[in-house]
């Protein structure tokens, strides 16, 4: 705190806006002139984390690109609930082709813009975890390898939600989905080796990779804005809860996302050219139980007898993340 | 070059606005104001959250005006109020309560420095009101009645206005220039104070002065006594007289070298610490119960102990001699009342100050018909603070209930409202109180971490050797910081969270100062706004289906 | 300008003159020479600001073009066989979105068994996807059809496949008359898209369409191809004016005026057919040939008009509808519905087997003589011995082993033994 100006703002960088903050410190979402790239009238479920995450990301990108933006969308929840004939809720130029080709289509859009000399128009490709981690993986890797000038945003709700909550390569261990049901001697999704696209993106050495959560708006906007200022292949992975698929109250969407970050299960970090360069430290560290017990997809882990060994294994995953990315600042372990 | 769009495959923006997803709802969000616990706890009925809101923005004059709508004495209260608001403050469950009194004091001090005055009162009503006693209750009533447009005259028996604020609370807690400045503001409202003017016959004085109603606020200025055999009567005095004598600068009572104070309330603490400053070598408080049961506030006892006052718990005085007291050790029974043990001891003391409680000097009211008193002379009043005699109201220490400056000031305001209604032949019905904004309604994640500010404290040596003010006020920067620690419980402070977290963009931002509106055409009733509202200003109601 | 040039190189030169803006490339035999040539041209700066993208699969190749075309860029790629199947989802998608992409198919057989030689099974597998399918008879026509394809695609907002027989055309060195840039520019104006991704005028392309409107959308796509039936001949005529030769159109007829027997086929085999027709005409047979250029839309009226006066029609096709028989033949029968014309299906050239004049002559003669023993469909030059032996072996042993290997062993192509 300086002597002349009080820098403390009651809610500071946590709320969407703050009447006490300078204009330059406010989020895009707090502004009445925000683009509302994904506008009202869409058919997302109540409390949909992806709808929120998409508006957050695209509004920030629009501001950064001076409204010169084209978006390519993979098949999935976001695409289906936003463009059912005759209604579209997108206010920006938007193209939906197929499930697995969003990165390639976006590469094509970028190539066309380059051919036409339209340097100021920027390209975003977006898709869910299914379209990114699984079926779109090949095209994504190609886009990374060519360093095409596209920002790819993945909205990760950890399953194929649009088709009825089936398991994807991003579904966490032990989670119940329609194809990894909580029945039998090993209920829920098996413990696989995991598939971290942010780390895979880093292995491609692309200029910018970041993870973000719908629960931390300032962080998400800063990362999207930063990505928009970089040329080449960029990747932002946004964690977005699905109240229906995860089995939590629609009003808890942000709470659950916050707990995922605070437990260490979803680490927030940035990387450039394959090296981690920044992380967002955990503010109030919690055990994974607090996060898991709010979601019906994990309810089989609790109760009598429950699955304490599984919870312990999940806790170990969280702690590995904390260690690997340095998420808890020294002297703050609670 | 614009071609017709390919049918169905390609859609124009804005087409989703035809789909009114509001029809999906089973519950809807509504904005509301809940009652902040600080407001709820304040005996003076201050809208603390509101004046903190202005202070947060650095709009101190606006904050001051919001404050004095309810309480004309912020500089005083910031020093002497026991701040029940801070005990109730929700921030206390997060880290530490907001230092409300410190911000209040800052605003009061700032107002004095800047010469801010209350706004113009309501047009003159033509009514005259008599107030007996210029203590906190009487002065508060005078302020509110004057603001309501009535002509107010105060008859004060003493030489100076202030009551216990001047003659009870020591200077080291409430400097007299502050007291005079805040009382002085009342003159600008046309309030007249006649000093050295005791009242012997209320009815007569009311008729003689052409008063339409009267508010009694004579306080509780008589000390309670107890039988203690004593050789030299001059060595025993009561705390009220002692403190008054110190204040008025009369020939100070010859205090001995070892002063004992009998009692465990705040007055006992005040008397002890005053005695210390007057040069007593030893100051000793004797109290029949223990620390847990003492009436004095914790901090009073702590400060006294810091200043070298010694406290002897669980002792009653049997007898006083020239230079010693005989005390009996007590034991608390299972109900917490002291019982004699029979064990006696001698304590060295050559002066004894009795601080055993106070009662009103209300004998002169006996001739007023319809009044009822208890055995201590405390005057009974109804819920509107009116006595049994129509047009005669009372408040402060002279009526039943707890006693403090703030409570008295609160009585003054309440009585003024009902008195005003009496004069206009209407009724004053206080508006219904909204739901309390308890801690469970808040989403505390959003508040930045911030420790409570500390006021600078005078060092111990200077404290015990003078009557200089012990606690200094906060600087402007720190006061601003402290005001911003307020969580604004139950009241929207325009953080934009609801506007930002709605997945359906169904919150309309109306602009600075105008809050928000829900767009019920599109709101799906998910409840994210209510959950993420930091201060609990949104509730979910069931839709009628 | 006349040049002795490999077919692929000639096509690449023509495509380059069409001023493409985005070219995507994934290699697969036998189309690769085309994209290789275009890659070198782009790298040398001969294609202006054209972007050449090497992608990671055929699926990506067409997807890149979907994005590029939707952004208003003239887009091109080439593929064959397995590659076309791998991008199948995108093929349907491009047509459904109405994007005027032009793609060369170097026709090659589809596996299993894997086979790199020419037949039409690949483009046939995509015949109902909504792309216009044009087949070139010669490398000259291959060059000319690409020019017409861009023009057609952009006027209709419909993607076009130009099918050229793998190896037979792509790798053959022939004399080709390459057009000039001026001629091409006069014929092919800049691309003016019906819909485009543009921040100045945002639209959402690719909505989900339910039962209430899907059928209408599909009908409109069908109608678009029906319009091509009129547009194709007009564009061919315009081409003839501008370039001084006939190329393309719906079909062309060869000595059909008084023919009793008419042969109809797609692609390069028409050259061999015409030579055979000439030989047989010399013997006095009343035989003619129709070269079908547009397979989709299938020109029912034009085919009917060309064939209705014949007594019999022989369809030579390099594809097989497994479990049914001929694909082109079925379409031809539809065109001749109600007429007393006998249609004979001849399945020939599968997997690149050579179609010889001798074999054709034998078939034409047999059919013309109305031999009743002529099988339907007739598999030209099929080794019946091998087939019968294999069928007998399969009947004997339940676990008969892989069919393909056994056949190859029988023709002594490999030495291993299956137990």
GROMACS .gro file of N, CA and C in nm, chain C residues 260-265 292 298 300 303-304 306-317 324-347 363-364 366-368 370-372 374-378:
model
  180
 1139UNK      N    1  -2.696  -4.946  -8.384
 1139UNK     CA    2  -2.789  -5.039  -8.320
 1139UNK      C    3  -2.743  -5.071  -8.179
 1140UNK      N    4  -2.611  -5.083  -8.170
 1140UNK     CA    5  -2.549  -5.109  -8.041
 1140UNK      C    6  -2.469  -4.985  -8.001
 1141UNK      N    7  -2.491  -4.937  -7.882
 1141UNK     CA    8  -2.413  -4.821  -7.836
 1141UNK      C    9  -2.343  -4.858  -7.704
 1142UNK      N   10  -2.216  -4.821  -7.701
 1142UNK     CA   11  -2.138  -4.844  -7.579
 1142UNK      C   12  -2.131  -4.712  -7.501
 1143UNK      N   13  -2.147  -4.720  -7.369
 1143UNK     CA   14  -2.137  -4.597  -7.286
 1143UNK      C   15  -2.042  -4.624  -7.172
 1144UNK      N   16  -1.956  -4.526  -7.143
 1144UNK     CA   17  -1.857  -4.542  -7.035
 1144UNK      C   18  -1.811  -4.407  -6.985
 1171UNK      N   19  -1.971  -4.046  -7.140
 1171UNK     CA   20  -2.044  -3.975  -7.036
 1171UNK      C   21  -1.944  -3.890  -6.957
 1177UNK      N   22  -2.661  -3.692  -6.279
 1177UNK     CA   23  -2.670  -3.790  -6.387
 1177UNK      C   24  -2.767  -3.736  -6.492
 1179UNK      N   25  -3.013  -3.772  -6.703
 1179UNK     CA   26  -3.112  -3.870  -6.748
 1179UNK      C   27  -3.167  -3.838  -6.888
 1182UNK      N   28  -2.894  -3.869  -7.167
 1182UNK     CA   29  -2.859  -4.010  -7.191
 1182UNK      C   30  -2.971  -4.079  -7.266
 1183UNK      N   31  -3.093  -4.052  -7.223
 1183UNK     CA   32  -3.208  -4.113  -7.291
 1183UNK      C   33  -3.209  -4.073  -7.438
 1185UNK      N   34  -2.963  -3.980  -7.619
 1185UNK     CA   35  -2.853  -4.038  -7.697
 1185UNK      C   36  -2.872  -4.186  -7.724
 1186UNK      N   37  -2.942  -4.254  -7.633
 1186UNK     CA   38  -2.946  -4.402  -7.642
 1186UNK      C   39  -3.080  -4.457  -7.691
 1187UNK      N   40  -3.181  -4.374  -7.696
 1187UNK     CA   41  -3.315  -4.431  -7.713
 1187UNK      C   42  -3.336  -4.503  -7.847
 1188UNK      N   43  -3.259  -4.460  -7.950
 1188UNK     CA   44  -3.283  -4.525  -8.079
 1188UNK      C   45  -3.209  -4.657  -8.094
 1189UNK      N   46  -3.117  -4.686  -7.996
 1189UNK     CA   47  -3.040  -4.812  -8.009
 1189UNK      C   48  -3.126  -4.930  -7.970
 1190UNK      N   49  -3.083  -5.048  -8.018
 1190UNK     CA   50  -3.151  -5.169  -7.975
 1190UNK      C   51  -3.093  -5.220  -7.846
 1191UNK      N   52  -2.964  -5.202  -7.835
 1191UNK     CA   53  -2.896  -5.247  -7.713
 1191UNK      C   54  -2.785  -5.151  -7.675
 1192UNK      N   55  -2.762  -5.148  -7.544
 1192UNK     CA   56  -2.659  -5.059  -7.486
 1192UNK      C   57  -2.565  -5.144  -7.404
 1193UNK      N   58  -2.436  -5.119  -7.421
 1193UNK     CA   59  -2.335  -5.187  -7.337
 1193UNK      C   60  -2.272  -5.082  -7.246
 1194UNK      N   61  -2.284  -5.105  -7.118
 1194UNK     CA   62  -2.221  -5.013  -7.022
 1194UNK      C   63  -2.089  -5.073  -6.979
 1195UNK      N   64  -1.979  -5.005  -7.006
 1195UNK     CA   65  -1.848  -5.049  -6.956
 1195UNK      C   66  -1.820  -4.969  -6.829
 1196UNK      N   67  -1.809  -5.036  -6.714
 1196UNK     CA   68  -1.781  -4.956  -6.593
 1196UNK      C   69  -1.672  -5.018  -6.507
 1203UNK      N   70  -2.490  -5.635  -5.599
 1203UNK     CA   71  -2.588  -5.590  -5.696
 1203UNK      C   72  -2.535  -5.603  -5.838
 1204UNK      N   73  -2.427  -5.532  -5.866
 1204UNK     CA   74  -2.375  -5.540  -6.004
 1204UNK      C   75  -2.325  -5.405  -6.049
 1205UNK      N   76  -2.385  -5.347  -6.150
 1205UNK     CA   77  -2.334  -5.222  -6.206
 1205UNK      C   78  -2.397  -5.100  -6.145
 1206UNK      N   79  -2.315  -4.993  -6.129
 1206UNK     CA   80  -2.366  -4.867  -6.075
 1206UNK      C   81  -2.409  -4.777  -6.192
 1207UNK      N   82  -2.316  -4.759  -6.285
 1207UNK     CA   83  -2.349  -4.675  -6.401
 1207UNK      C   84  -2.464  -4.736  -6.479
 1208UNK      N   85  -2.458  -4.868  -6.492
 1208UNK     CA   86  -2.563  -4.938  -6.566
 1208UNK      C   87  -2.699  -4.916  -6.504
 1209UNK      N   88  -2.708  -4.918  -6.370
 1209UNK     CA   89  -2.838  -4.895  -6.305
 1209UNK      C   90  -2.889  -4.757  -6.338
 1210UNK      N   91  -2.796  -4.660  -6.336
 1210UNK     CA   92  -2.836  -4.521  -6.368
 1210UNK      C   93  -2.883  -4.512  -6.514
 1211UNK      N   94  -2.812  -4.585  -6.603
 1211UNK     CA   95  -2.850  -4.581  -6.745
 1211UNK      C   96  -2.988  -4.645  -6.765
 1212UNK      N   97  -3.010  -4.754  -6.695
 1212UNK     CA   98  -3.142  -4.820  -6.706
 1212UNK      C   99  -3.252  -4.724  -6.664
 1213UNK      N  100  -3.223  -4.643  -6.561
 1213UNK     CA  101  -3.322  -4.547  -6.516
 1213UNK      C  102  -3.353  -4.448  -6.626
 1214UNK      N  103  -3.246  -4.407  -6.698
 1214UNK     CA  104  -3.265  -4.310  -6.806
 1214UNK      C  105  -3.350  -4.369  -6.918
 1215UNK      N  106  -3.342  -4.502  -6.938
 1215UNK     CA  107  -3.410  -4.565  -7.051
 1215UNK      C  108  -3.540  -4.633  -7.011
 1216UNK      N  109  -3.588  -4.594  -6.893
 1216UNK     CA  110  -3.711  -4.656  -6.838
 1216UNK      C  111  -3.823  -4.654  -6.941
 1217UNK      N  112  -3.884  -4.768  -6.959
 1217UNK     CA  113  -3.999  -4.775  -7.047
 1217UNK      C  114  -3.966  -4.799  -7.193
 1218UNK      N  115  -3.838  -4.790  -7.226
 1218UNK     CA  116  -3.801  -4.809  -7.366
 1218UNK      C  117  -3.753  -4.953  -7.387
 1219UNK      N  118  -3.776  -5.006  -7.508
 1219UNK     CA  119  -3.736  -5.145  -7.532
 1219UNK      C  120  -3.588  -5.159  -7.570
 1220UNK      N  121  -3.501  -5.097  -7.485
 1220UNK     CA  122  -3.357  -5.104  -7.511
 1220UNK      C  123  -3.295  -5.197  -7.409
 1221UNK      N  124  -3.221  -5.295  -7.454
 1221UNK     CA  125  -3.156  -5.389  -7.361
 1221UNK      C  126  -3.027  -5.326  -7.310
 1222UNK      N  127  -3.008  -5.328  -7.181
 1222UNK     CA  128  -2.886  -5.270  -7.123
 1222UNK      C  129  -2.801  -5.383  -7.067
 1223UNK      N  130  -2.677  -5.389  -7.114
 1223UNK     CA  131  -2.584  -5.492  -7.067
 1223UNK      C  132  -2.475  -5.430  -6.982
 1224UNK      N  133  -2.452  -5.490  -6.867
 1224UNK     CA  134  -2.350  -5.438  -6.776
 1224UNK      C  135  -2.221  -5.513  -6.797
 1225UNK      N  136  -2.110  -5.441  -6.819
 1225UNK     CA  137  -1.979  -5.503  -6.826
 1225UNK      C  138  -1.891  -5.440  -6.718
 1226UNK      N  139  -1.852  -5.525  -6.619
 1226UNK     CA  140  -1.761  -5.478  -6.515
 1226UNK      C  141  -1.620  -5.504  -6.561
 1242UNK      N  142  -1.654  -5.871  -7.665
 1242UNK     CA  143  -1.778  -5.842  -7.593
 1242UNK      C  144  -1.879  -5.772  -7.684
 1243UNK      N  145  -1.831  -5.672  -7.757
 1243UNK     CA  146  -1.924  -5.597  -7.844
 1243UNK      C  147  -1.988  -5.690  -7.946
 1245UNK      N  148  -2.027  -6.015  -7.930
 1245UNK     CA  149  -2.122  -6.108  -7.865
 1245UNK      C  150  -2.255  -6.040  -7.840
 1246UNK      N  151  -2.246  -5.922  -7.783
 1246UNK     CA  152  -2.370  -5.853  -7.748
 1246UNK      C  153  -2.447  -5.815  -7.873
 1247UNK      N  154  -2.372  -5.766  -7.972
 1247UNK     CA  155  -2.438  -5.723  -8.096
 1247UNK      C  156  -2.511  -5.840  -8.162
 1249UNK      N  157  -2.653  -6.057  -8.007
 1249UNK     CA  158  -2.763  -6.090  -7.915
 1249UNK      C  159  -2.752  -6.231  -7.860
 1250UNK      N  160  -2.632  -6.260  -7.819
 1250UNK     CA  161  -2.611  -6.392  -7.760
 1250UNK      C  162  -2.684  -6.401  -7.628
 1251UNK      N  163  -2.763  -6.506  -7.613
 1251UNK     CA  164  -2.842  -6.517  -7.489
 1251UNK      C  165  -2.759  -6.564  -7.372
 1253UNK      N  166  -2.500  -6.433  -7.275
 1253UNK     CA  167  -2.419  -6.323  -7.220
 1253UNK      C  168  -2.461  -6.295  -7.077
 1254UNK      N  169  -2.368  -6.315  -6.987
 1254UNK     CA  170  -2.400  -6.302  -6.844
 1254UNK      C  171  -2.437  -6.157  -6.808
 1255UNK      N  172  -2.514  -6.141  -6.701
 1255UNK     CA  173  -2.553  -6.008  -6.653
 1255UNK      C  174  -2.536  -6.003  -6.502
 1256UNK      N  175  -2.439  -5.930  -6.447
 1256UNK     CA  176  -2.339  -5.853  -6.522
 1256UNK      C  177  -2.226  -5.941  -6.576
 1257UNK      N  178  -2.160  -5.889  -6.674
 1257UNK     CA  179  -2.047  -5.961  -6.732
 1257UNK      C  180  -1.918  -5.907  -6.674
   0.00000   0.00000   0.00000
